[in-house]
């Protein structure tokens, strides 16, 4: 495998709207990101992904772009963006923007023109079909945000257009070479500005199985998950390789794909030495227990499931390339609330458990990708009423749960577990009003626990979650361990042992053993050899006697064996 500059880095995702507001309008902005670059440098971050800041009606919080060449005024100006790229580079941080090209906004000029003249040039930029009231729609796919993927084309009673996501996110027609050309030109325009690369949104969806056809319904609504279509779609890699040749490869840009539903044999084509992307996220843990029926039937993830999914991903990527390891992002619940046993965060071992989960994920082979606030252990937020929820996916799932017969309170339970708002509450900088995020009223209410959980409080505490993350990042950069931590092979240790997640990282001349006691009960773990050094430990003590590690609740350690 070829070595790349980014392999040894630690990456970080910012959700700009909720990171830091500098002008008091309650919306985080680019100046806020610039202001916090020193913080990110201090943390040891080398790659910084910004969720979208392009011009947008924010129907899906910026994943609905109305102008790819402009910064939304709520986030700042193009000068701010240029300054951010420059200032980040001075600190050896590469800026990665979100590339959202499966769809644009219905307020994009292309779509407006398509509505004016569906048979003209811009009509062919989208999927527009003839349809009359009373007839079946061109197909029965269910949009990711609920309801059919077809909506009436504004101004035309006899046409519908395709949107796999929200109706304000019309899908771009990638079969049209003119569309692809527009996209490549735009990508290069940004790369010329000095971006390090892109995170590539929802990209598997660009290839549709055509002609449109129905799939078996998987809910009472008679619709079928888009997954069923994606399973049959062939040829996405032709598009992706063309895009890569025309753009990323010319710049040696860093690219990370948001890829769900890839076919196993295709992994090398995505992230191998000649793959279309540098890397992609490992979502094997994210999708555990998900199903077409919705959030209200989704079971909690167990330690055993988590471990098995991580190990399976490590195995499949081993000879191929690097995956990005995450416990959360802007679409997922907070990792500590989602993967740790219920009640753990608020209990006596909360901090230890947060460190353990972070450590187990961070030490896997691949590129660790932190999400803003993960480094201080931000947790899910509790909302009482659906009106308090912004996330369009959560609002849809609330309706799905009610339709399935749940009470409003029960439906709110599932919303609270999975709502994307969990990740989108403002960053908790300090204990002052609004968590130091804004002097105005935040666009989304802060998590009320910010007076206990905030960066300022954790900085001064050597045992804080934050200082533990700093130690993890430092370990990755430490010349004594770097080679093994970045490139060492992963091999499970005692994989059958319940509520233990342990694995070796084996380098040429060094072996590290990573151990996490994934439970509140203590556990004796036999060690496979002598411990030469303790590289990291999440608790004040580590008890080893006669070759046995006596692990405390949620103890985590990295041992050189
Ligand atoms: C991706 C984004 C998500 C967005 C969707 C549509 O999954 O991460 O936030 O809603 O694509 O663009
Ligand atoms: Ca602002």
Tab-separated table of C-alpha atoms in Angstrom, residues 79-379:
chain	number	residue	atom	x	y	z
A	79	UNK	CA	-13.036	36.266	1.898
A	80	UNK	CA	-13.635	34.481	5.184
A	81	UNK	CA	-13.351	31.150	3.394
A	82	UNK	CA	-10.088	32.151	1.708
A	83	UNK	CA	-8.742	33.347	5.014
A	84	UNK	CA	-9.747	30.095	6.686
A	85	UNK	CA	-7.941	28.016	4.061
A	86	UNK	CA	-4.849	30.201	4.405
A	87	UNK	CA	-4.814	30.319	8.186
A	88	UNK	CA	-5.421	26.597	8.452
A	89	UNK	CA	-2.550	25.865	6.090
A	90	UNK	CA	-0.237	27.967	8.273
A	91	UNK	CA	-1.075	25.571	11.081
A	92	UNK	CA	-0.603	22.473	8.910
A	93	UNK	CA	-4.316	21.833	8.813
A	94	UNK	CA	-5.902	20.890	5.499
A	95	UNK	CA	-9.445	22.119	4.894
A	96	UNK	CA	-11.905	19.625	3.443
A	97	UNK	CA	-15.270	20.870	2.204
A	98	UNK	CA	-18.453	18.916	1.762
A	99	UNK	CA	-19.220	17.992	-1.828
A	100	UNK	CA	-22.970	17.599	-2.245
A	101	UNK	CA	-23.620	16.640	-5.839
A	102	UNK	CA	-26.216	13.898	-5.793
A	103	UNK	CA	-28.712	16.730	-5.624
A	104	UNK	CA	-28.866	20.492	-5.390
A	105	UNK	CA	-31.515	22.789	-3.952
A	106	UNK	CA	-34.827	23.411	-5.670
A	107	UNK	CA	-33.765	27.045	-5.393
A	108	UNK	CA	-30.685	26.454	-7.554
A	109	UNK	CA	-30.794	28.295	-10.862
A	110	UNK	CA	-30.645	24.985	-12.748
A	111	UNK	CA	-33.838	23.764	-11.152
A	112	UNK	CA	-35.624	27.064	-11.627
A	113	UNK	CA	-34.787	26.923	-15.327
A	114	UNK	CA	-35.896	23.296	-15.456
A	115	UNK	CA	-39.254	24.348	-14.084
A	116	UNK	CA	-39.551	27.071	-16.700
A	117	UNK	CA	-38.776	24.670	-19.537
A	118	UNK	CA	-38.813	20.992	-18.557
A	119	UNK	CA	-38.082	19.925	-22.134
A	120	UNK	CA	-35.100	22.248	-22.482
A	121	UNK	CA	-31.436	21.968	-21.547
A	122	UNK	CA	-31.989	22.275	-17.789
A	123	UNK	CA	-34.860	19.833	-17.735
A	124	UNK	CA	-32.247	17.238	-18.623
A	125	UNK	CA	-30.204	18.199	-15.550
A	126	UNK	CA	-32.807	16.423	-13.403
A	127	UNK	CA	-35.064	13.398	-13.518
A	128	UNK	CA	-38.401	14.741	-14.695
A	129	UNK	CA	-41.166	12.377	-15.768
A	130	UNK	CA	-44.622	12.784	-17.292
A	131	UNK	CA	-47.383	11.961	-14.855
A	132	UNK	CA	-51.082	12.648	-14.437
A	133	UNK	CA	-53.089	12.782	-11.251
A	134	UNK	CA	-54.526	9.380	-10.383
A	135	UNK	CA	-51.828	7.407	-12.175
A	136	UNK	CA	-49.164	5.488	-10.267
A	137	UNK	CA	-45.887	7.381	-9.816
A	138	UNK	CA	-42.934	6.322	-12.001
A	139	UNK	CA	-41.755	4.083	-9.137
A	140	UNK	CA	-42.475	3.352	-5.488
A	141	UNK	CA	-39.178	4.283	-3.838
A	142	UNK	CA	-39.388	5.927	-0.425
A	143	UNK	CA	-37.396	9.098	0.074
A	144	UNK	CA	-34.824	9.017	2.867
A	145	UNK	CA	-36.835	11.677	4.653
A	146	UNK	CA	-40.190	9.956	4.172
A	147	UNK	CA	-42.891	9.875	1.496
A	148	UNK	CA	-42.435	9.104	-2.201
A	149	UNK	CA	-39.294	10.222	-4.052
A	150	UNK	CA	-41.513	11.999	-6.590
A	151	UNK	CA	-43.039	15.461	-6.212
A	152	UNK	CA	-44.997	17.577	-8.630
A	153	UNK	CA	-42.783	19.823	-10.714
A	154	UNK	CA	-43.680	23.387	-9.686
A	155	UNK	CA	-45.808	25.009	-12.368
A	156	UNK	CA	-46.606	21.727	-14.140
A	157	UNK	CA	-49.545	19.528	-13.227
A	158	UNK	CA	-48.414	16.795	-15.588
A	159	UNK	CA	-44.828	16.303	-14.429
A	160	UNK	CA	-42.984	14.992	-11.409
A	161	UNK	CA	-39.307	15.189	-10.471
A	162	UNK	CA	-37.139	12.783	-8.501
A	163	UNK	CA	-35.691	13.515	-5.055
A	164	UNK	CA	-34.171	10.665	-3.052
A	165	UNK	CA	-33.916	13.057	-0.113
A	166	UNK	CA	-36.203	16.001	0.710
A	167	UNK	CA	-38.457	17.498	-1.951
A	168	UNK	CA	-36.255	20.590	-1.761
A	169	UNK	CA	-33.304	18.433	-2.895
A	170	UNK	CA	-33.930	17.445	-6.539
A	171	UNK	CA	-31.532	14.746	-7.779
A	172	UNK	CA	-29.071	15.777	-10.462
A	173	UNK	CA	-29.058	13.584	-13.529
A	174	UNK	CA	-25.553	12.135	-13.639
A	175	UNK	CA	-26.373	10.288	-16.871
A	176	UNK	CA	-26.191	13.686	-18.568
A	177	UNK	CA	-22.548	14.499	-19.472
A	178	UNK	CA	-23.270	18.227	-19.286
A	179	UNK	CA	-24.196	17.889	-15.628
A	180	UNK	CA	-21.013	15.992	-14.901
A	181	UNK	CA	-18.959	18.642	-16.693
A	182	UNK	CA	-20.536	21.430	-14.597
A	183	UNK	CA	-19.722	19.522	-11.442
A	184	UNK	CA	-16.090	18.861	-12.381
A	185	UNK	CA	-15.549	22.515	-13.261
A	186	UNK	CA	-16.921	23.518	-9.890
A	187	UNK	CA	-14.737	21.009	-8.021
A	188	UNK	CA	-11.594	22.267	-9.757
A	189	UNK	CA	-12.541	25.859	-9.030
A	190	UNK	CA	-12.517	25.028	-5.331
A	191	UNK	CA	-9.355	22.948	-5.486
A	192	UNK	CA	-7.616	25.882	-7.166
A	193	UNK	CA	-8.352	27.852	-4.021
A	194	UNK	CA	-6.115	25.536	-2.056
A	195	UNK	CA	-8.566	23.131	-0.465
A	196	UNK	CA	-7.011	19.886	0.723
A	197	UNK	CA	-10.002	17.996	-0.611
A	198	UNK	CA	-13.607	16.958	-0.130
A	199	UNK	CA	-15.905	14.800	1.909
A	200	UNK	CA	-18.251	13.395	-0.682
A	201	UNK	CA	-21.871	13.343	0.328
A	202	UNK	CA	-24.364	10.542	-0.316
A	203	UNK	CA	-22.392	9.612	-3.398
A	204	UNK	CA	-23.605	6.070	-3.967
A	205	UNK	CA	-27.005	7.521	-4.874
A	206	UNK	CA	-25.809	9.170	-8.078
A	207	UNK	CA	-26.306	5.925	-10.013
A	208	UNK	CA	-29.925	4.939	-10.351
A	209	UNK	CA	-31.180	1.558	-11.506
A	210	UNK	CA	-32.980	2.551	-14.695
A	211	UNK	CA	-35.592	2.412	-16.098
A	212	UNK	CA	-37.582	3.290	-12.971
A	213	UNK	CA	-39.351	0.298	-11.496
A	214	UNK	CA	-41.092	-0.747	-8.317
A	215	UNK	CA	-39.554	-2.894	-5.601
A	216	UNK	CA	-41.421	-4.903	-2.953
A	217	UNK	CA	-42.988	-2.624	-0.346
A	218	UNK	CA	-41.347	-2.818	3.087
A	219	UNK	CA	-43.836	-0.745	5.123
A	220	UNK	CA	-47.596	-0.205	5.113
A	221	UNK	CA	-47.101	2.928	3.018
A	222	UNK	CA	-46.563	0.675	-0.026
A	223	UNK	CA	-43.142	2.180	-0.646
A	224	UNK	CA	-39.751	0.549	-0.822
A	225	UNK	CA	-36.458	1.660	0.695
A	226	UNK	CA	-33.992	3.204	-1.757
A	227	UNK	CA	-31.554	0.526	-0.600
A	228	UNK	CA	-33.391	-1.990	-2.777
A	229	UNK	CA	-32.750	0.122	-5.856
A	230	UNK	CA	-29.107	0.771	-4.925
A	231	UNK	CA	-28.534	-2.943	-4.642
A	232	UNK	CA	-29.386	-3.316	-8.320
A	233	UNK	CA	-27.766	-0.156	-9.667
A	234	UNK	CA	-24.628	-0.903	-11.681
A	235	UNK	CA	-21.876	1.417	-12.768
A	236	UNK	CA	-21.430	4.040	-10.076
A	237	UNK	CA	-17.678	3.517	-10.250
A	238	UNK	CA	-17.573	4.623	-13.877
A	239	UNK	CA	-18.896	8.000	-12.806
A	240	UNK	CA	-16.603	8.171	-9.809
A	241	UNK	CA	-13.470	7.333	-11.753
A	242	UNK	CA	-14.313	9.876	-14.378
A	243	UNK	CA	-14.848	12.489	-11.652
A	244	UNK	CA	-11.574	11.529	-9.998
A	245	UNK	CA	-9.603	11.719	-13.251
A	246	UNK	CA	-11.082	15.079	-14.107
A	247	UNK	CA	-10.574	16.584	-10.664
A	248	UNK	CA	-9.087	15.013	-7.524
A	249	UNK	CA	-6.318	12.989	-9.140
A	250	UNK	CA	-4.942	16.059	-10.881
A	251	UNK	CA	-4.517	17.772	-7.527
A	252	UNK	CA	-3.643	14.758	-5.410
A	253	UNK	CA	-6.583	15.883	-3.285
A	254	UNK	CA	-7.709	14.070	-0.157
A	255	UNK	CA	-11.191	12.617	-0.572
A	256	UNK	CA	-13.395	10.764	1.859
A	257	UNK	CA	-16.571	9.192	0.590
A	258	UNK	CA	-19.834	8.874	2.418
A	259	UNK	CA	-20.464	5.444	1.006
A	260	UNK	CA	-23.195	3.157	2.224
A	261	UNK	CA	-24.275	-0.006	0.433
A	262	UNK	CA	-21.061	-0.617	-1.499
A	263	UNK	CA	-20.628	-4.130	-2.792
A	264	UNK	CA	-17.894	-5.965	-0.822
A	265	UNK	CA	-15.772	-6.771	-3.870
A	266	UNK	CA	-15.747	-3.085	-4.781
A	267	UNK	CA	-13.789	-1.844	-1.761
A	268	UNK	CA	-10.413	-1.787	-3.599
A	269	UNK	CA	-12.019	0.200	-6.393
A	270	UNK	CA	-13.115	2.795	-3.858
A	271	UNK	CA	-10.082	3.083	-1.574
A	272	UNK	CA	-7.289	0.901	-2.980
A	273	UNK	CA	-4.109	2.457	-4.406
A	274	UNK	CA	-5.913	3.275	-7.613
A	275	UNK	CA	-9.303	3.785	-5.998
A	276	UNK	CA	-11.572	6.689	-6.857
A	277	UNK	CA	-11.313	8.113	-3.309
A	278	UNK	CA	-8.528	8.368	-0.745
A	279	UNK	CA	-10.702	6.794	1.900
A	280	UNK	CA	-14.283	6.363	3.061
A	281	UNK	CA	-16.081	6.181	6.369
A	282	UNK	CA	-16.556	2.860	8.055
A	283	UNK	CA	-20.284	2.752	8.731
A	284	UNK	CA	-20.416	-0.912	9.763
A	285	UNK	CA	-21.070	0.124	13.381
A	286	UNK	CA	-23.365	3.009	12.430
A	287	UNK	CA	-25.843	0.787	10.609
A	288	UNK	CA	-26.053	-1.922	13.288
A	289	UNK	CA	-29.691	-2.799	14.033
A	290	UNK	CA	-31.061	-0.320	11.494
A	291	UNK	CA	-33.964	-1.512	9.379
A	292	UNK	CA	-36.629	-0.301	6.992
A	293	UNK	CA	-39.347	-0.161	9.683
A	294	UNK	CA	-37.781	2.877	11.340
A	295	UNK	CA	-36.216	4.098	14.557
A	296	UNK	CA	-38.962	3.009	16.906
A	297	UNK	CA	-38.105	-0.680	16.489
A	298	UNK	CA	-34.332	-0.233	16.521
A	299	UNK	CA	-32.572	-2.118	19.323
A	300	UNK	CA	-29.593	-0.775	21.279
A	301	UNK	CA	-26.178	-1.887	20.043
A	302	UNK	CA	-24.381	-4.346	22.312
A	303	UNK	CA	-20.659	-4.436	23.035
A	304	UNK	CA	-20.498	-7.746	21.175
A	305	UNK	CA	-22.068	-6.288	18.066
A	306	UNK	CA	-19.843	-3.245	18.179
A	307	UNK	CA	-16.709	-5.319	18.507
A	308	UNK	CA	-17.664	-7.744	15.758
A	309	UNK	CA	-18.468	-4.918	13.348
A	310	UNK	CA	-15.164	-3.135	14.029
A	311	UNK	CA	-13.163	-6.313	13.562
A	312	UNK	CA	-14.968	-7.211	10.346
A	313	UNK	CA	-14.168	-3.783	8.907
A	314	UNK	CA	-10.536	-4.026	9.965
A	315	UNK	CA	-10.308	-7.365	8.213
A	316	UNK	CA	-11.892	-6.210	4.977
A	317	UNK	CA	-9.729	-3.062	4.717
A	318	UNK	CA	-6.503	-4.742	5.796
A	319	UNK	CA	-4.825	-5.337	2.453
A	320	UNK	CA	-6.774	-2.681	0.634
A	321	UNK	CA	-6.435	0.728	2.232
A	322	UNK	CA	-7.491	3.014	5.036
A	323	UNK	CA	-11.029	3.490	6.311
A	324	UNK	CA	-12.058	6.437	8.493
A	325	UNK	CA	-13.114	5.433	11.982
A	326	UNK	CA	-15.878	7.342	13.730
A	327	UNK	CA	-18.211	6.958	16.659
A	328	UNK	CA	-20.498	9.772	15.509
A	329	UNK	CA	-21.101	12.531	12.964
A	330	UNK	CA	-23.721	15.182	12.247
A	331	UNK	CA	-26.242	12.522	11.173
A	332	UNK	CA	-25.862	10.190	14.126
A	333	UNK	CA	-26.585	10.190	17.834
A	334	UNK	CA	-23.675	10.981	20.106
A	335	UNK	CA	-21.443	7.886	20.188
A	336	UNK	CA	-21.227	7.776	23.978
A	337	UNK	CA	-25.029	7.760	24.271
A	338	UNK	CA	-25.447	5.248	21.455
A	339	UNK	CA	-22.768	2.592	22.020
A	340	UNK	CA	-22.320	2.545	25.801
A	341	UNK	CA	-24.841	0.605	27.902
A	342	UNK	CA	-27.913	2.713	28.782
A	343	UNK	CA	-27.375	5.032	31.733
A	344	UNK	CA	-23.582	4.777	31.638
A	345	UNK	CA	-22.818	8.410	30.748
A	346	UNK	CA	-24.700	9.792	33.729
A	347	UNK	CA	-23.409	7.100	36.100
A	348	UNK	CA	-20.283	6.970	38.236
A	349	UNK	CA	-18.147	5.529	35.408
A	350	UNK	CA	-19.306	7.951	32.727
A	351	UNK	CA	-15.944	9.581	32.106
A	352	UNK	CA	-14.054	6.268	32.120
A	353	UNK	CA	-16.534	4.738	29.682
A	354	UNK	CA	-16.385	7.705	27.306
A	355	UNK	CA	-12.608	7.419	27.230
A	356	UNK	CA	-12.771	3.677	26.674
A	357	UNK	CA	-15.124	3.970	23.714
A	358	UNK	CA	-13.058	6.790	22.214
A	359	UNK	CA	-9.831	4.866	22.750
A	360	UNK	CA	-11.104	1.608	21.258
A	361	UNK	CA	-12.232	3.414	18.129
A	362	UNK	CA	-9.237	5.716	17.838
A	363	UNK	CA	-6.672	2.928	18.076
A	364	UNK	CA	-8.135	0.924	15.189
A	365	UNK	CA	-6.177	0.953	11.967
A	366	UNK	CA	-7.386	3.783	9.730
A	367	UNK	CA	-7.892	7.517	9.964
A	368	UNK	CA	-9.562	8.594	13.215
A	369	UNK	CA	-12.216	11.214	12.532
A	370	UNK	CA	-13.463	13.119	15.566
A	371	UNK	CA	-16.732	14.985	15.484
A	372	UNK	CA	-16.957	18.340	17.233
A	373	UNK	CA	-17.610	17.900	20.927
A	374	UNK	CA	-16.674	14.220	20.943
A	375	UNK	CA	-13.386	15.240	22.562
A	376	UNK	CA	-15.264	16.505	25.629
A	377	UNK	CA	-17.811	13.704	25.693
A	378	UNK	CA	-20.922	15.622	24.629
A	379	UNK	CA	-24.044	13.476	25.057
